[in-house]
mmCIF file of N, CA and C in Angstrom:
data_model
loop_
_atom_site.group_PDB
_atom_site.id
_atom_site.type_symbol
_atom_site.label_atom_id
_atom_site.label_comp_id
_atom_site.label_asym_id
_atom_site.label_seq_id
_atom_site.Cartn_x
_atom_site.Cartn_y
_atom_site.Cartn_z
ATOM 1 N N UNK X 1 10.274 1.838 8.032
ATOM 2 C CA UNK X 1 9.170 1.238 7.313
ATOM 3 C C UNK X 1 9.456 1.338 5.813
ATOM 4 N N UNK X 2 9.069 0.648 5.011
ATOM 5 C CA UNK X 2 9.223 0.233 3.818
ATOM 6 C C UNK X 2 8.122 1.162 3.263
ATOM 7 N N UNK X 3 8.513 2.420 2.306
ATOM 8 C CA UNK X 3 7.205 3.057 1.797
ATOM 9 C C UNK X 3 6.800 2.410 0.219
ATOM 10 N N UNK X 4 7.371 1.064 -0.130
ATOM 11 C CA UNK X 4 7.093 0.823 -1.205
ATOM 12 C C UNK X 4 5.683 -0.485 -0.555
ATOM 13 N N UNK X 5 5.169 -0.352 0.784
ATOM 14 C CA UNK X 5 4.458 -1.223 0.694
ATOM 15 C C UNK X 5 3.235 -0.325 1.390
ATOM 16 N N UNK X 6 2.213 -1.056 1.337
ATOM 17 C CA UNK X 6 1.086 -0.508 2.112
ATOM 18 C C UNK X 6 1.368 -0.475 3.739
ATOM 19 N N UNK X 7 0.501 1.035 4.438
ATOM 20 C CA UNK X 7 0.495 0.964 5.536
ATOM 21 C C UNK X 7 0.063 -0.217 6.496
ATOM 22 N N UNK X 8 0.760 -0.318 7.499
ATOM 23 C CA UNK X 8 0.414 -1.846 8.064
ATOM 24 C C UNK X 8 -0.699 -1.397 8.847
ATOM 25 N N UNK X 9 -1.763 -2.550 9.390
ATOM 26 C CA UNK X 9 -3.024 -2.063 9.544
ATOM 27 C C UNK X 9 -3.197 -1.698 11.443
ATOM 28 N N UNK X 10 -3.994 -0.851 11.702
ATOM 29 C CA UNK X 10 -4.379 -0.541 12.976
ATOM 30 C C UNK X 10 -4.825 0.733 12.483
ATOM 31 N N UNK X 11 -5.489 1.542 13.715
ATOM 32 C CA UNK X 11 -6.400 3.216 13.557
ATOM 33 C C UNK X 11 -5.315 4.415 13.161
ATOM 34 N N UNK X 12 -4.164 3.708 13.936
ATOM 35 C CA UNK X 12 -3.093 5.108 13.530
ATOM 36 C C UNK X 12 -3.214 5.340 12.431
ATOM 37 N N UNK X 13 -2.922 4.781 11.584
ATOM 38 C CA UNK X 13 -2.628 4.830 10.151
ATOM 39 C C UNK X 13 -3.994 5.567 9.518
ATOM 40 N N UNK X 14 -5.320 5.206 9.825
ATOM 41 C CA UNK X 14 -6.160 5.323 9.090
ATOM 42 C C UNK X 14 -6.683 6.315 8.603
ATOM 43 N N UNK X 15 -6.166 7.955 8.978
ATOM 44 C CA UNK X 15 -6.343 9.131 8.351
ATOM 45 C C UNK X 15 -5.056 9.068 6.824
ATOM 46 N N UNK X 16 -4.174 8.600 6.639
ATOM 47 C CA UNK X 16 -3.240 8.603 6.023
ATOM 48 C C UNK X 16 -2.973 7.478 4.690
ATOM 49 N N UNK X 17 -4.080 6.205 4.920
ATOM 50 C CA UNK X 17 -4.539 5.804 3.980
ATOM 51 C C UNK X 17 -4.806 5.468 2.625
ATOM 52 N N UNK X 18 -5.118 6.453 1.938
ATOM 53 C CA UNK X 18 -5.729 7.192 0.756
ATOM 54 C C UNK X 18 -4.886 7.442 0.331
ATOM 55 N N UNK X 19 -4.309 8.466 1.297
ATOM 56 C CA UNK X 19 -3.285 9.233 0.864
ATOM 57 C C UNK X 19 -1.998 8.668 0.168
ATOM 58 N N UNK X 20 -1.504 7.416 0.983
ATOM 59 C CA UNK X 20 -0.235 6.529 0.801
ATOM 60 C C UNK X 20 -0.680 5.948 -0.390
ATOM 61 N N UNK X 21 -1.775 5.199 -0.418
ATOM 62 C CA UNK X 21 -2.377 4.259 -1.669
ATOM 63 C C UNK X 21 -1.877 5.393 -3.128
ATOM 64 N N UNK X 22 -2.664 6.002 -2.923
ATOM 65 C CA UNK X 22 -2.951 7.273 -4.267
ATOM 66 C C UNK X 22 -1.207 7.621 -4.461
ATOM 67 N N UNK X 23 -0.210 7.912 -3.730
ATOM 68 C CA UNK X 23 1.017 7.926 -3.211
ATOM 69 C C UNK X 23 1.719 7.271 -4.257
ATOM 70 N N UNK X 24 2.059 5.630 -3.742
ATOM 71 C CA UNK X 24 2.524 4.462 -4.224
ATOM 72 C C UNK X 24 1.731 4.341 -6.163
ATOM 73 N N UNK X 25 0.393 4.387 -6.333
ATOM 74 C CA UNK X 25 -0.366 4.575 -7.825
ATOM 75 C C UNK X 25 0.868 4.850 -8.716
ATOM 76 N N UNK X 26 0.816 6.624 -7.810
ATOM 77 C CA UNK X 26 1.561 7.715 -8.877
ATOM 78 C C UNK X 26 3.017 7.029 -9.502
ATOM 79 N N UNK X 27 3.301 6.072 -8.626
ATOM 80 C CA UNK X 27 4.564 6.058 -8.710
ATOM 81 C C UNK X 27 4.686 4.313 -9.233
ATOM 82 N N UNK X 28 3.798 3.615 -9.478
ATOM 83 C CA UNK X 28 3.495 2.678 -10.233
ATOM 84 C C UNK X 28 3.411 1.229 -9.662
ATOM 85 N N UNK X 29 3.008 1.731 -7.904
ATOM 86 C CA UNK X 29 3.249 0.375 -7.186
ATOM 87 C C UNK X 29 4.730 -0.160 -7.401
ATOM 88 N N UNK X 30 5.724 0.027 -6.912
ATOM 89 C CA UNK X 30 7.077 -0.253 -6.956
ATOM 90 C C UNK X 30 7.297 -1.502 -5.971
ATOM 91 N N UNK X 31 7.955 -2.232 -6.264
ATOM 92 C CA UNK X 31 8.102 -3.856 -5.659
ATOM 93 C C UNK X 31 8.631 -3.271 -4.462
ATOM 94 N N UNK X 32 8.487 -3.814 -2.833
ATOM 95 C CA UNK X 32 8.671 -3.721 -1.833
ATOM 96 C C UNK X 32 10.204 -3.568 -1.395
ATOM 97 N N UNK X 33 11.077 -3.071 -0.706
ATOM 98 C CA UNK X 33 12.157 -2.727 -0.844
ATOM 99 C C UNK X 33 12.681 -4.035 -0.005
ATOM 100 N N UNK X 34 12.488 -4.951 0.980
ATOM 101 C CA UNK X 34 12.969 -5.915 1.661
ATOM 102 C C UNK X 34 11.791 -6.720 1.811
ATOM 103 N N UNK X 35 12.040 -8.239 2.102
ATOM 104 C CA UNK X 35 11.153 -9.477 2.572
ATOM 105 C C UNK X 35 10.401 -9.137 3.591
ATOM 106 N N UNK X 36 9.085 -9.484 4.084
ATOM 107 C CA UNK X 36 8.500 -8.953 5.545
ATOM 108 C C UNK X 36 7.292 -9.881 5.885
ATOM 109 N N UNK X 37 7.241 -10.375 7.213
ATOM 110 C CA UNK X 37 6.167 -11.525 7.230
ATOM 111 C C UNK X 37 5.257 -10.019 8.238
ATOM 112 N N UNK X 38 5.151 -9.049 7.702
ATOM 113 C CA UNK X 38 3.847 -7.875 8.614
ATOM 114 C C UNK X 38 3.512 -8.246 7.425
ATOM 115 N N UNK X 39 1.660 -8.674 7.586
ATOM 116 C CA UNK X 39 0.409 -8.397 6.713
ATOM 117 C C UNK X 39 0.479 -7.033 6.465
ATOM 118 N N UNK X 40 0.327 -6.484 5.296
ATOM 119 C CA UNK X 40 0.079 -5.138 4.967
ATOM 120 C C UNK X 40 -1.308 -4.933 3.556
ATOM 121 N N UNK X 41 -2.382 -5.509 3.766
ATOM 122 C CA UNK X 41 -3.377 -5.319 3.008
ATOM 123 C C UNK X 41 -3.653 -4.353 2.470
ATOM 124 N N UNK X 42 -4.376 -4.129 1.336
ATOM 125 C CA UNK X 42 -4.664 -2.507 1.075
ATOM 126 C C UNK X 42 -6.110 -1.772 1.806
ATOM 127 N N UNK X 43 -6.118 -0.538 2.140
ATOM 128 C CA UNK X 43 -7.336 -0.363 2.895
ATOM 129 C C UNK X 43 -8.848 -0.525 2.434
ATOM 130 N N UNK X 44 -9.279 -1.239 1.041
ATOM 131 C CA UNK X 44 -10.196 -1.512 0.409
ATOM 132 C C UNK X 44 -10.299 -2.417 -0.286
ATOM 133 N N UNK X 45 -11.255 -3.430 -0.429
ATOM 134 C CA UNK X 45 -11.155 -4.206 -1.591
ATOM 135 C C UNK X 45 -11.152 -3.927 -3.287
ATOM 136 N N UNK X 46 -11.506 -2.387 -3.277
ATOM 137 C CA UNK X 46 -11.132 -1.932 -4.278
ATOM 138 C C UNK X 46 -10.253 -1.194 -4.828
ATOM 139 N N UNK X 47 -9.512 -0.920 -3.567
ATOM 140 C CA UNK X 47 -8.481 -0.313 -3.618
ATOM 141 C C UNK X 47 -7.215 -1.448 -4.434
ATOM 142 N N UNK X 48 -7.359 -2.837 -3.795
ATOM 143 C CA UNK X 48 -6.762 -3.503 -4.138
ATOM 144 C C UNK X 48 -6.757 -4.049 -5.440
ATOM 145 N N UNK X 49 -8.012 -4.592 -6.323
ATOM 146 C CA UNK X 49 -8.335 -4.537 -7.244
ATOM 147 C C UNK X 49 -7.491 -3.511 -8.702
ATOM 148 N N UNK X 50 -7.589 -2.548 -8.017
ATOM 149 C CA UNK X 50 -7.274 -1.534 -8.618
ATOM 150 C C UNK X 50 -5.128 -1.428 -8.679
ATOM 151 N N UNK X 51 -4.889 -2.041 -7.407
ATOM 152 C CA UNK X 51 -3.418 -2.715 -7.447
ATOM 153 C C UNK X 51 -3.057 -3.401 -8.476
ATOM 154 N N UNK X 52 -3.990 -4.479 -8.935
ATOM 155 C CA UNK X 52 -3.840 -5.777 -9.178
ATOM 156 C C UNK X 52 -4.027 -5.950 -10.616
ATOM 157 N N UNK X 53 -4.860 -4.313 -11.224
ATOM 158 C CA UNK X 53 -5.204 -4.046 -12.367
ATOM 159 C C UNK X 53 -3.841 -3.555 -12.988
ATOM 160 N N UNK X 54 -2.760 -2.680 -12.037
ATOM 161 C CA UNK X 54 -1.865 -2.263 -12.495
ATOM 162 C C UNK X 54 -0.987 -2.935 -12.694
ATOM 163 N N UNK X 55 -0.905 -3.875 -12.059
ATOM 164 C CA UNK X 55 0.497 -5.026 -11.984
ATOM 165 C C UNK X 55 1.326 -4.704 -10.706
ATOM 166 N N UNK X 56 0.363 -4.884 -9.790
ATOM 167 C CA UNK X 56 1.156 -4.227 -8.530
ATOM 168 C C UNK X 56 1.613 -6.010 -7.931
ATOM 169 N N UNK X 57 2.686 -6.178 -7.283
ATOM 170 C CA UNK X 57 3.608 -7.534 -6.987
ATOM 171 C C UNK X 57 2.468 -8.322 -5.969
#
């Protein structure tokens, strides 16, 4: 899995979340390491926002 992108979505993931988001922040949203047609949304609409504020790709 590509950790420069958001967790892809289903329940597994969903304790771990936060965690990855806040994760990827620290580290300045870094452009995705390969091409990928998996949807990988962020787990909030404000979470995303907050992507989008940084200059996340």
């Amino acid at each position: 899995m590509d950790k420069n992108r958001p967790l892809p979505p289903g329940d597994a993931f969903d304790e771990y979340r936060l965690q990855d988001f806040e994760r990827r922040k620290a580290e300045g949203f870094p452009r995705p390491g390969y091409p990928s047609t998996i949807p990988t949304p962020e787990a909030t609409p404000e979470q995303q926002a907050e992507r989008e504020k940084i200059g996340g790709w």
